[in-house]
Structures are given as structure tokens and as C-alpha cells.
Amino acid sequence: MTKKILLIYTGGTIGMTATANGYAPQKEAFHQLLHSMPGLNADVMPEWDIIDMDPLLDSANMTAHEWNKIGGMIADHYEAYDGFVVLHGTDTMAYTASALSFMLENCRKPVVLTGAQIPLCEVRSDARDNLLTAMLIAGEGVVKEVCLYFGGSLLRGNRATKFSSDGLIAFISPNYPLLAEAGISIKYNTSALLKPQRGPFRLRRMDDVPIGVLKIFPGIQFELFEAIMTEKLRGIVIETFGAGNIPGSGTALLPIIRRAYANGTVLTVCSQCPQGAVALGAYETSTALKNAGAVSGYDITTEAAVTKLYYLFSCGFDTDSVKHLMESNLRGEMTRRDASEEK
Ligand code: ASP
């Protein structure tokens, strides 16, 4: 039976067309282009419908509000379609993919995010392959999780990070194998796929949780950042050097950590290195973080850490549970045993 895919167009370069004021998302022109694309309407392709986010956005403007809109569109049509392809700007695609991976609880259908570096209307556009292959992957239904297809590779959504602002291979998955590679044929890496989730599908909406990200650099004057450590801040991701190291054996950061602790702010440690994991306590320079109650993000991306904090606080967990779950694997976002396998 022919599969049915819902295309959700949110904006971004893929659907932009030339206007008097430069490239801008143009719903009608983009729909026309799609309907006249021979490949997309070929017999071998799944059937498709398209709906648009309103307004269409450059993905730099995405917030939890838009994640809820996109998640809502998937949830509203979950039963009617075999899979979903979300057309999205590349700038924050890895954040949206991560957010959706948490929000779509027990999702057992393919949700493939894709976009392009060059608009579909252009001769050298990378949109054609990205879109057509994403549609085929969604139609084949081998991968039943939130993923991101770009430049020949299928990545787990919450493992992806944008690494090139102008290359046609714009995303990498530094700490997890590719889910599939699209060469002459699409080869799935079946052992890397998420085990099908049990339980009823449901959408968990995200709240506007106040989250921070602090990148450590040589000579950082921590006192300048103390002001952001207010009671309002629910969680902060600290991007440390290497395996979790901060300057000054952590002593300069201590006032900040203590304040975070007193306020119940969850402090998650990630690495600035795209590849590898945080190992708190391995060096003296990270022990202070560990002793002060910071949690390790292990090999999680900053994108997944930020959206996981949003998600866990939106679920209403208390601080201790959020800390515990930040160190547990929920959707394949970190190389750790699953939360469900813990005693
Ligand atoms: N600024 C654009 C966006 O993220 C870039 C892109 O789509 O590639 O919406």
C-alpha cells in the first residue's frame, strides 16, 4: 500500500525564493515548485500532503513556542500518516530535532527533519536530494525515531550538530554512528536504530523554561557571570574544556556553583569538544564541579542538553529528578544505560 507522508514546512532556506528584497520564505511559490517537481511526484514516491507553520520563519527565530507548533502538527496528524518530513532552516535544526525527540513520547513513526543550504528554486540546490531522500526514508519506515537527513547522511536528531555554515554536508553526529547512508541505495545501520518505544504516543509540550549556556574560555572572569545565576534560572549548560575542565581548579567558579545550588538551578556539564565525553572528577580541574553537585552530560550535544532541560522541567520533575534524568539516557541522546534499565 502506498505510504502517506505529511510534509511540514516551517521556513528556512529550502523554501525561500528570490524577492525584490532578497531571499524570503514564500509559501505559494514553494508549494508550486514542489507540485511541479518530477521526482517528488514520481510513482515510487510516497503520497504526500503539505501543511505550513504560520508564520514561516528563519530558524534563528525558533523558540519553544514553535517546537510546540511543530509537535502539535505531528500529534494532530499522527494516526493519519505513516511518517513526517519537517522542512526547517539549518541554523537551529539540531535544536528542533532534539526538542522533538523528547517531546514526541513513544513515537513509533519516522520524523525526518531536513532543509538545504541553497534554496530549491536555484539550479545548484541541495534541496532536491535532501527532500527526496528524506521522503523515501520517511516512507520506508525503517527508522522510527526523530532523525535528520542532510547531505547523504541520516543522523539521530538528538545527536546532530550543525558544523558547516556553507558546506553541503552541514551536519555531523560526532558521538553516534549514522543511522543510514544514502549512496546508490539507502543503507540502514539497523543496529544503531532506537528500539521501538512502548506505551501510547503523546506530545509533551514545552514550557518557556529559563535556561542558560555558558562557554568557558581562558581568562574567563566568572564574577561577571554571577549576575545571571538568579532564582529564575532553572538550568544551565556549562561548556567546559576537554573532559569537563574549568580554569583555576574550579575555585573561581565556586561562588557561581554555590549560588546555583542554593537556587536549585541544575548545572549540566558538556564539553566544547564535539567528540568524546565529559568525565567529571578525572582531573582536579573538574572535581570542584562534581563536588558542588553539577551533573555530567557525558557525550551529549549542547543542543540536546538544552532541549532536555526544557523537556524535563516541562514535565514538572523536581530538581533532584531532573539531575538524575540529565545523567540518564532517555532517547538515545547519550551513551549511557537507559533510564528504564536503572533500579
Ligand atoms: N538562516 C537559515 C535558517 O536557519 C539558514 C538555512 O536555512 O540554512 O532558517
CSV table of C-alpha atoms and ligand atoms in Angstrom, one decimal, residues 12-13 57-60 89-92 116-117 162, ligand 1:
chain,number,residue,atom,x,y,z
A,12,GLY,CA,14.4,28.3,6.2
A,13,THR,CA,16.5,28.5,3.1
A,57,LEU,CA,10.5,31.5,10.0
A,58,ASP,CA,14.1,31.8,9.5
A,59,SER,CA,15.1,29.1,12.0
A,60,ALA,CA,17.1,31.6,14.0
A,89,GLY,CA,16.2,26.1,8.4
A,90,THR,CA,19.6,24.6,9.1
A,91,ASP,CA,20.7,27.1,11.8
A,92,THR,CA,18.6,25.6,14.6
A,116,ALA,CA,19.0,23.0,2.4
A,117,GLN,CA,21.9,25.4,2.2
A,162,LYS,CA,25.5,21.9,12.6
B,1,ASP,N1,19.1,31.1,8.3
B,1,ASP,C1,18.5,30.0,7.7
B,1,ASP,C2,17.7,29.2,8.7
B,1,ASP,O1,18.2,28.6,9.5
B,1,ASP,C3,19.6,29.1,7.2
B,1,ASP,C4,19.2,27.8,6.5
B,1,ASP,O2,18.0,27.5,6.4
B,1,ASP,O3,20.0,27.1,6.0
B,1,ASP,O4,16.5,29.4,8.6
